Amino acid sequence: MAINSPEGTRDLLPDEAKFWAHFRDTAFGIFARYGYQPIETPLFEQTDLFVRGIGQATDVVSKEMFTAISGENFKRVMEGGTIKAKSRLSLRPEGTAGVVRAVVQHDLVPQGAAPAKLMYAGPMFRAERPQKGRQRMFNQVGIECLGAEDPSVDAEGIIMLMRFYAAIGVPMDATRLLVNSMGCEQCRPKYREAVREYMNAHAEHMCEECMRRAEINPLRAFDCKNPGCAEVMEGAPKISDYLCDDCREHYQAVKTYLDGAGISYIEDPTLVRGLDYYTRTVFEVQVVEGMGSQSAIGGGGRYDKLAEIEGGRPTPGLGFALGFERMVLALEAAGTLADSPKRVDGYIACVDPSVRATAFDLVCAARDAGLSVEMDHQGKSLKSQFKMADKLGVRVVIVLGPDELAQGKARVRNMTTHAERLVDIAAAKRLLAQFGGNLVGGGAAPVSIDALFDAEGAE
Ligand code: HAM
């Protein structure tokens, strides 16, 4: 029996993989304008990094981590031994903890330095129950800005996020942007206590898990999907009534920046997000219809204590991440998922096998000149080769036949206008050679396939 991909994972077949590349490039292009630079961190980290950073009481850490140990250590555990903490590894469930670890480890924000603005893209792993829009391996693009606590950083992050959604084709009226402030270490403990007391007073209507977690972090109850808990939590105390003056001022400044940039948002005092590291500003973009419970297509917030939790010096931070697969679903639901662009410029068709060597030569020269060109590799008939060229959506087909070749010519057909002309092969090759190495050397824009029509010597 054939083996399929593991549950909760999906292959990104070429069309979707191309769209992922487009999604990533569009995001990186926009974020670069705001000063962000790429960073790559390992797909797995020490388990303790996530436990400390994301929080023991979160679903992500308590239920959804893919934790691994090496074969040798596995044997040790099976034989009743113990292993060092640093040998316990987990696949990254998100990118922030790892990026902050890298910032601390490599001292990317030395005292007094400009903030480190970092962006990343790649797979994340959460052992959740798979359903539409919820996978065990999914792709995110994210940013993290470390070293600045000014509210302009929070607003800049939210603006970038919304600019990205607009650029990729998510209709703004199909989404809502929720914002909230979660307070800081001064004001949040009082709020947390108020929520805990409230939950204790309503314990008979709440699930056991919420009550158990109430001891570690009662705010997690806001995320509980149990209808009874959700109803009780609607009446819970609101963080907005507990913010200290500094947090209130910070939150107000973020909103003023957003108003100035014309960004619409909804204030949601119950938005707590599923990760424990957040302080002050949090935000989430949700799709209004058609995505059920998995409606969040991106979110983030400020985490001013995370660097210290990870053993670094105090370094404020803010970031967000966007989920690729959920965004594809959102674009499909909105009917704005663009066809992936076809990028094959030309096709070189052979009338018979005697011309294949010349065709191969021409294909190589055209590719070196920066063109995307295909030829037949299966000995198909000329008719089938034209069908293939049509399927690839090429603009130009060059037909090589023995008679024309004997005179050093090839027939070039424009597939849009159906115009045809004879072109001198040596002239076409000279033209391509002028652009040769464009791709390799990263030189000027590639030659246009249409130029082959005008190759000197054309009749
Ligand atoms: P998050 O809200 O957990 O935040 O994930 C960000 C996005 O990843 C979600 O909005 C969603 O689109 C996507 N996502 C999450 N889980 C899944 C899943 N199981 N299947 C498919 N898509 C999923 C974070 O990850 C934070 N690190 C964001 C951040 C960066 N905060 C500060 N900096």
Coordinates of C-alpha atoms and ligand atoms in Angstrom, one line a residue:
M1 CA 0.0 0.0 0.0
A2 CA 1.3 3.5 -0.9
I3 CA 2.2 5.7 2.1
N4 CA 0.4 9.1 2.2
S5 CA 1.6 12.3 3.9
P6 CA 1.1 12.3 7.7
E7 CA -2.2 13.5 9.1
G8 CA -2.5 17.2 9.4
T9 CA 0.1 17.9 6.7
R10 CA -0.4 18.9 3.1
D11 CA 1.8 18.8 0.1
L12 CA 2.0 22.2 -1.6
L13 CA 1.8 21.1 -5.2
P14 CA 3.4 23.3 -7.8
D15 CA 0.5 25.8 -8.2
E16 CA 0.3 26.3 -4.4
A17 CA 4.0 26.2 -3.9
K18 CA 4.3 29.0 -6.5
F19 CA 1.7 30.9 -4.6
W20 CA 3.6 30.4 -1.3
A21 CA 6.7 31.8 -3.0
H22 CA 4.6 34.8 -4.2
F23 CA 3.1 35.2 -0.8
R24 CA 6.5 35.2 0.9
D25 CA 8.1 37.5 -1.7
T26 CA 5.2 40.0 -1.6
A27 CA 5.4 40.0 2.2
F28 CA 9.2 40.4 2.3
G29 CA 9.1 43.1 -0.4
I30 CA 6.6 45.2 1.7
F31 CA 8.4 44.5 5.0
A32 CA 11.8 45.4 3.6
R33 CA 10.4 48.9 2.9
Y34 CA 9.9 49.2 6.7
G35 CA 13.5 48.2 7.3
Y36 CA 13.1 44.4 8.0
Q37 CA 15.8 41.9 7.2
P38 CA 15.5 38.2 6.8
I39 CA 16.5 35.7 9.5
E40 CA 16.4 31.9 9.5
T41 CA 16.3 30.0 12.8
P42 CA 16.3 26.2 13.3
L43 CA 13.0 24.3 12.9
F44 CA 13.6 22.8 16.3
E45 CA 14.7 24.3 19.6
Q46 CA 15.2 23.1 23.1
T47 CA 11.8 22.3 24.5
D48 CA 12.4 24.6 27.5
L49 CA 12.6 27.6 25.3
F50 CA 9.0 27.1 24.3
V51 CA 7.9 26.1 27.8
R52 CA 9.4 29.3 29.3
G53 CA 8.6 31.7 26.4
I54 CA 5.1 30.6 25.3
G55 CA 3.9 29.5 28.7
Q56 CA 3.2 26.2 30.4
A57 CA -0.5 26.9 30.6
T58 CA -1.0 27.5 26.9
D59 CA -2.6 24.9 24.6
V60 CA 0.4 25.2 22.3
V61 CA 2.8 24.1 25.0
S62 CA 0.7 21.8 27.1
K63 CA -0.9 19.8 24.3
E64 CA 0.4 20.6 20.9
M65 CA 4.2 20.3 20.9
F66 CA 5.9 17.7 18.7
T67 CA 8.7 16.8 21.1
A68 CA 11.6 14.7 20.0
I69 CA 14.7 13.1 21.4
S70 CA 17.5 11.4 19.6
G71 CA 17.4 7.6 19.2
E72 CA 20.2 7.2 21.8
N73 CA 18.4 9.3 24.4
F74 CA 15.1 7.5 23.6
K75 CA 16.9 4.2 24.5
R76 CA 18.1 5.8 27.7
V77 CA 14.6 6.9 28.7
M78 CA 13.2 3.5 27.8
E79 CA 15.7 1.9 30.1
G80 CA 14.5 4.1 32.9
G81 CA 17.3 6.7 32.7
T82 CA 17.0 10.5 32.4
I83 CA 18.2 12.9 29.8
K84 CA 19.6 16.4 30.1
A85 CA 17.1 19.3 29.5
K86 CA 19.1 20.5 26.5
S87 CA 18.6 17.1 24.8
R88 CA 14.8 17.5 24.9
L89 CA 13.9 19.2 21.6
S90 CA 10.6 20.3 20.1
L91 CA 9.6 21.3 16.6
R92 CA 8.9 25.0 16.6
P93 CA 5.2 25.7 17.1
E94 CA 5.8 29.4 16.2
G95 CA 8.6 31.6 15.2
T96 CA 8.9 34.3 17.9
A97 CA 10.5 32.3 20.7
G98 CA 13.3 31.1 18.4
V99 CA 13.9 34.6 16.8
V100 CA 14.2 36.2 20.3
R101 CA 16.5 33.4 21.3
A102 CA 18.7 34.2 18.3
V103 CA 18.6 37.9 19.2
V104 CA 19.7 37.2 22.8
Q105 CA 22.3 34.6 21.8
H106 CA 24.0 36.8 19.1
D107 CA 23.4 40.1 21.0
L108 CA 21.7 41.6 17.9
V109 CA 20.5 44.6 20.0
P110 CA 23.5 45.8 21.9
Q111 CA 22.7 48.5 24.5
G112 CA 21.8 51.8 22.8
A113 CA 21.6 50.2 19.3
A114 CA 18.9 50.7 16.7
P115 CA 16.1 48.1 16.9
A116 CA 16.6 44.7 15.2
K117 CA 13.9 44.3 12.6
L118 CA 13.7 40.7 11.5
M119 CA 11.4 38.8 9.1
Y120 CA 11.1 35.1 8.5
A121 CA 9.0 32.5 6.6
G122 CA 8.7 28.8 7.0
P123 CA 6.9 25.9 8.5
M124 CA 5.5 25.7 12.1
F125 CA 4.3 22.5 13.8
R126 CA 1.4 22.1 16.3
A127 CA -0.1 18.7 17.1
E128 CA -3.7 20.0 16.9
R129 CA -6.7 18.0 15.8
P130 CA -6.6 18.7 12.0
Q131 CA -9.6 20.4 10.4
K132 CA -10.2 22.9 7.6
G133 CA -7.7 25.7 8.2
R134 CA -6.0 23.9 11.1
Q135 CA -3.0 21.8 10.3
R136 CA -0.2 20.1 12.2
M137 CA 2.4 21.6 9.9
F138 CA 1.6 25.0 8.4
N139 CA 3.5 27.9 6.9
Q140 CA 3.9 31.4 8.4
V141 CA 5.5 34.6 7.4
G142 CA 6.3 36.8 10.4
I143 CA 8.2 39.8 11.7
E144 CA 9.8 40.6 15.0
C145 CA 11.1 44.1 16.0
L146 CA 13.3 44.1 19.1
G147 CA 14.7 47.0 21.0
A148 CA 12.0 49.7 20.9
E149 CA 9.0 50.1 23.1
D150 CA 7.5 53.2 21.4
P151 CA 3.8 52.7 20.4
S152 CA 4.8 53.8 16.8
V153 CA 6.4 50.4 16.4
D154 CA 3.1 48.7 17.3
A155 CA 1.2 50.9 14.8
E156 CA 3.9 50.3 12.1
G157 CA 3.5 46.6 12.6
I158 CA -0.3 46.7 12.2
I159 CA 0.0 49.0 9.2
M160 CA 2.5 46.6 7.5
L161 CA 0.2 43.7 8.1
M162 CA -2.8 45.4 6.6
R163 CA -0.8 46.7 3.6
F164 CA 0.3 43.1 3.0
Y165 CA -3.3 41.8 3.0
A166 CA -4.4 44.5 0.6
A167 CA -1.4 43.7 -1.7
I168 CA -2.1 40.0 -1.8
G169 CA -5.8 40.6 -2.6
V170 CA -7.7 40.0 0.7
P171 CA -10.7 42.3 0.5
M172 CA -10.7 44.7 3.4
D173 CA -14.4 44.4 3.9
A174 CA -14.1 40.6 4.3
T175 CA -11.8 41.0 7.4
R176 CA -11.8 42.6 10.8
L177 CA -8.9 43.8 12.8
L178 CA -9.2 43.4 16.5
V179 CA -7.0 45.2 18.9
N180 CA -6.6 45.2 22.7
S181 CA -4.1 46.0 25.4
M182 CA -3.1 43.2 27.8
G183 CA -1.4 45.5 30.3
C184 CA 2.0 45.0 31.8
E185 CA 3.5 43.4 34.9
Q186 CA 2.3 46.3 37.0
C187 CA -1.4 46.1 36.1
R188 CA -2.0 42.6 34.8
P189 CA -1.6 40.7 38.1
K190 CA -4.5 42.7 39.6
Y191 CA -6.6 41.9 36.5
R192 CA -5.6 38.3 36.5
E193 CA -6.6 38.0 40.1
A194 CA -10.0 39.6 39.3
V195 CA -10.6 37.1 36.5
R196 CA -9.6 34.2 38.8
E197 CA -12.0 35.4 41.5
Y198 CA -14.8 35.8 38.9
M199 CA -14.1 32.3 37.5
N200 CA -14.2 30.8 41.0
A201 CA -17.5 32.4 41.6
H202 CA -18.8 30.8 38.3
A203 CA -16.9 27.5 38.7
E204 CA -20.0 25.3 38.3
H205 CA -20.5 26.5 34.7
M206 CA -16.9 26.2 33.6
C207 CA -15.0 23.2 32.4
E208 CA -12.5 21.4 34.5
E209 CA -9.6 22.4 32.3
C210 CA -10.3 26.1 32.7
M211 CA -10.5 25.7 36.4
R212 CA -7.3 23.8 36.5
R213 CA -5.6 26.4 34.3
A214 CA -7.1 29.2 36.4
E215 CA -4.3 28.5 38.9
I216 CA -1.5 29.2 36.4
N217 CA -3.1 31.7 34.0
P218 CA -6.8 32.4 34.3
L219 CA -6.7 34.5 31.1
R220 CA -6.5 31.3 29.0
A221 CA -10.2 30.8 29.8
F222 CA -11.0 33.5 27.2
D223 CA -9.8 31.1 24.5
C224 CA -11.8 28.1 25.7
K225 CA -14.2 26.9 23.0
N226 CA -16.6 25.3 25.5
P227 CA -19.9 27.2 25.0
G228 CA -20.5 27.3 28.8
C229 CA -17.1 28.8 29.5
A230 CA -17.5 31.3 26.6
E231 CA -20.8 32.5 28.0
V232 CA -19.4 32.9 31.5
M233 CA -16.3 34.7 30.2
E234 CA -18.4 37.2 28.3
G235 CA -19.3 38.7 31.7
A236 CA -15.7 38.6 33.0
P237 CA -13.9 41.7 34.2
K238 CA -12.4 43.7 31.3
I239 CA -8.7 44.5 31.1
S240 CA -9.6 48.0 30.0
D241 CA -10.8 48.7 33.5
Y242 CA -7.5 47.6 35.0
L243 CA -4.8 49.2 32.8
C244 CA -2.2 51.4 34.6
D245 CA -1.7 54.9 33.3
D246 CA 1.4 54.0 31.2
C247 CA -0.4 51.1 29.5
R248 CA -3.5 53.2 28.9
E249 CA -1.3 56.0 27.4
H250 CA 0.6 53.5 25.2
Y251 CA -2.7 51.9 24.0
Q252 CA -4.2 55.3 23.2
A253 CA -1.1 56.3 21.2
V254 CA -1.2 53.1 19.1
K255 CA -4.9 53.9 18.3
T256 CA -4.1 57.5 17.4
Y257 CA -1.4 56.3 15.0
L258 CA -3.8 53.8 13.4
D259 CA -6.5 56.5 13.1
G260 CA -4.0 58.8 11.4
A261 CA -3.1 56.0 8.9
G262 CA -6.8 55.4 8.2
I263 CA -6.8 51.8 9.5
S264 CA -10.1 50.7 10.9
Y265 CA -10.1 48.4 13.9
I266 CA -12.4 47.0 16.5
E267 CA -11.4 47.2 20.2
D268 CA -12.0 43.8 21.8
P269 CA -11.2 43.7 25.5
T270 CA -11.5 39.9 25.5
L271 CA -8.7 39.4 22.9
V272 CA -5.9 37.7 24.9
R273 CA -4.3 35.6 22.1
G274 CA -3.1 32.0 22.7
L275 CA 0.5 32.7 23.9
D276 CA 1.5 33.9 27.3
Y277 CA 4.3 36.2 26.3
Y278 CA 2.2 39.2 25.3
T279 CA 2.3 42.5 27.1
R280 CA 0.3 45.6 26.1
T281 CA -0.8 45.7 22.5
V282 CA -2.3 42.6 20.9
F283 CA -4.0 42.3 17.6
E284 CA -5.6 39.8 15.3
V285 CA -7.0 39.8 11.8
Q286 CA -10.0 37.6 11.3
V287 CA -12.0 36.8 8.2
V288 CA -15.6 37.7 8.8
E289 CA -17.4 34.8 7.0
G290 CA -16.8 31.3 5.7
M291 CA -13.9 30.2 7.8
G292 CA -15.7 28.8 10.9
S293 CA -13.7 28.7 14.1
Q294 CA -10.4 29.0 12.2
S295 CA -11.0 32.6 11.1
A296 CA -7.7 34.2 12.3
I297 CA -5.4 34.7 9.3
G298 CA -2.8 36.6 11.3
G299 CA -2.0 38.2 14.6
G300 CA 0.6 39.4 17.0
G301 CA 1.5 41.8 19.7
R302 CA 4.0 43.3 22.0
Y303 CA 6.2 41.1 24.3
D304 CA 8.4 43.3 26.4
K305 CA 9.5 40.6 28.9
L306 CA 10.2 37.7 26.5
A307 CA 13.9 38.5 26.0
E308 CA 14.4 38.5 29.8
I309 CA 12.4 35.3 30.2
E310 CA 14.8 33.7 27.7
G311 CA 17.8 34.9 29.8
G312 CA 18.7 38.1 27.9
R313 CA 18.8 41.8 29.0
P314 CA 15.5 43.7 29.0
T315 CA 14.6 44.2 25.3
P316 CA 11.1 45.2 24.3
G317 CA 9.6 43.5 21.3
L318 CA 6.7 43.4 18.9
G319 CA 5.8 41.1 16.1
F320 CA 3.2 39.2 14.2
A321 CA 2.7 36.2 12.0
L322 CA 0.4 35.4 9.1
G323 CA -0.8 31.9 8.3
F324 CA -0.4 31.0 4.6
E325 CA -2.9 28.1 4.4
R326 CA -5.7 30.0 6.1
M327 CA -5.1 33.0 3.9
V328 CA -5.4 30.8 0.8
L329 CA -8.8 29.6 2.2
A330 CA -9.8 33.3 2.8
L331 CA -8.8 34.3 -0.8
E332 CA -10.8 31.3 -2.1
A333 CA -13.8 32.3 -0.1
A334 CA -13.6 35.9 -1.3
G335 CA -13.1 34.7 -4.9
T336 CA -9.9 36.7 -5.2
L337 CA -7.3 33.9 -5.3
A338 CA -5.4 34.8 -8.5
D339 CA -4.3 32.1 -10.9
S340 CA -0.7 31.4 -10.3
P341 CA 1.2 33.3 -13.0
K342 CA 2.4 31.2 -15.9
R343 CA 6.1 31.8 -16.5
V344 CA 7.0 29.9 -19.6
D345 CA 8.0 32.3 -22.4
G346 CA 8.7 30.0 -25.3
Y347 CA 8.6 26.5 -26.7
I348 CA 11.1 25.0 -29.2
A349 CA 9.3 22.4 -31.3
C350 CA 11.1 19.8 -33.4
V351 CA 9.7 18.6 -36.7
D352 CA 11.7 15.4 -36.4
P353 CA 14.6 14.0 -34.3
S354 CA 17.3 15.2 -36.7
V355 CA 16.9 18.8 -35.3
R356 CA 16.9 17.9 -31.6
A357 CA 20.6 18.8 -31.1
T358 CA 20.0 22.3 -32.5
A359 CA 16.8 22.7 -30.5
F360 CA 18.7 21.7 -27.3
D361 CA 21.4 24.2 -28.1
L362 CA 18.9 26.9 -28.6
V363 CA 16.9 26.1 -25.4
C364 CA 20.2 26.3 -23.4
A365 CA 21.1 29.7 -25.0
A366 CA 17.6 31.1 -24.4
R367 CA 17.6 30.0 -20.7
D368 CA 21.1 31.5 -20.2
A369 CA 19.6 34.7 -21.6
G370 CA 17.0 34.7 -18.8
L371 CA 14.1 33.2 -20.7
S372 CA 11.9 30.4 -19.6
V373 CA 11.8 28.0 -22.5
E374 CA 10.7 24.4 -22.9
M375 CA 11.2 21.6 -25.4
D376 CA 9.9 18.1 -25.9
H377 CA 11.7 15.3 -24.1
Q378 CA 9.4 12.5 -25.1
G379 CA 9.6 12.2 -28.9
K380 CA 6.0 13.6 -29.3
S381 CA 4.5 14.6 -32.7
L382 CA 4.6 18.2 -33.8
K383 CA 0.9 18.5 -33.1
S384 CA 1.3 17.3 -29.5
Q385 CA 4.2 19.7 -29.1
F386 CA 2.0 22.6 -30.1
K387 CA -0.7 21.3 -27.7
M388 CA 1.9 21.3 -24.9
A389 CA 3.1 24.8 -25.9
D390 CA -0.6 26.0 -25.7
K391 CA -1.0 24.4 -22.3
L392 CA 2.1 26.1 -21.0
G393 CA 0.6 29.4 -22.2
V394 CA 3.8 30.4 -24.1
R395 CA 3.9 33.5 -26.3
V396 CA 6.3 32.2 -28.9
V397 CA 7.0 28.8 -30.5
I398 CA 10.1 28.2 -32.5
V399 CA 9.7 25.4 -35.0
L400 CA 12.8 23.7 -36.1
G401 CA 12.5 21.6 -39.3
P402 CA 15.2 19.9 -41.3
D403 CA 14.5 21.9 -44.5
E404 CA 14.7 25.3 -42.8
L405 CA 17.6 24.2 -40.7
A406 CA 19.6 23.3 -43.8
Q407 CA 19.4 27.0 -44.7
G408 CA 20.2 28.1 -41.1
K409 CA 16.6 29.2 -40.5
A410 CA 13.8 28.4 -38.0
R411 CA 10.1 29.4 -38.1
V412 CA 9.0 31.5 -35.2
R413 CA 5.3 31.7 -34.5
N414 CA 3.6 34.3 -32.2
M415 CA 1.0 32.3 -30.4
T416 CA -1.2 35.3 -29.7
T417 CA -1.3 36.9 -33.2
H418 CA -0.5 33.6 -35.1
A419 CA 2.0 35.7 -37.2
E420 CA 4.9 33.6 -38.4
R421 CA 8.3 34.5 -39.8
L422 CA 11.6 32.8 -40.7
V423 CA 14.4 33.8 -38.5
D424 CA 18.1 33.3 -39.0
I425 CA 19.2 30.9 -36.3
A426 CA 22.8 32.3 -36.1
A427 CA 21.3 35.8 -35.6
A428 CA 18.9 34.6 -32.9
K429 CA 21.8 32.9 -31.1
R430 CA 23.9 36.1 -31.4
L431 CA 21.0 38.0 -29.8
L432 CA 20.6 35.5 -27.0
A433 CA 24.4 35.5 -26.4
Q434 CA 24.3 39.2 -25.8
F435 CA 22.1 38.5 -22.8
G436 CA 23.8 35.3 -21.9
G437 CA 24.6 34.9 -18.2
N438 CA 21.9 37.4 -17.2
L439 CA 20.4 35.0 -14.8
V440 CA 23.7 33.7 -13.5
G441 CA 25.2 37.1 -13.1
G442 CA 22.0 38.8 -11.9
G443 CA 22.5 41.4 -14.7
A444 CA 20.0 43.6 -16.5
A445 CA 16.4 42.6 -17.3
P446 CA 16.2 39.4 -19.4
V447 CA 15.8 39.7 -23.1
S448 CA 12.2 39.5 -24.3
I449 CA 11.2 36.5 -26.3
D450 CA 9.5 38.9 -28.8
A451 CA 13.0 40.2 -29.7
L452 CA 13.6 36.9 -31.5
F453 CA 11.2 38.1 -34.1
D454 CA 13.4 41.0 -34.9
A455 CA 16.7 39.1 -34.8
E456 CA 18.8 40.5 -37.6
G457 CA 18.5 38.4 -40.7
A458 CA 14.8 37.7 -40.2
E459 CA 12.8 37.5 -43.4
Ligands
HAM1 P1 -0.6 32.7 16.2 O1 -1.8 33.5 16.3 O2 -0.5 31.5 17.0 O3 0.6 33.7 16.4 O4 -0.4 32.2 14.7 C1 -0.3 33.2 13.6 C2 -1.2 32.6 12.5 O5 -0.7 31.3 12.1 C3 -2.6 32.4 12.8 O6 -3.4 33.6 12.7 C4 -3.1 31.4 11.7 O7 -3.4 32.1 10.5 C5 -1.8 30.6 11.6 N1 -2.0 29.3 12.3 C6 -1.8 29.1 13.6 N2 -2.0 27.8 13.9 C7 -2.3 27.2 12.7 C8 -2.7 25.8 12.4 N3 -2.7 24.8 13.3 N4 -3.0 25.6 11.1 C9 -2.9 26.6 10.1 N5 -2.6 27.8 10.4 C10 -2.3 28.2 11.7 C11 1.9 33.3 16.4 O8 2.3 32.3 16.0 C12 2.9 34.3 17.0 N6 4.3 33.8 17.0 C13 2.7 35.6 16.3 C14 3.7 36.7 16.8 C15 4.8 37.0 16.3 N7 3.5 37.4 17.9 C16 4.5 38.2 18.1 N8 5.3 38.0 17.1

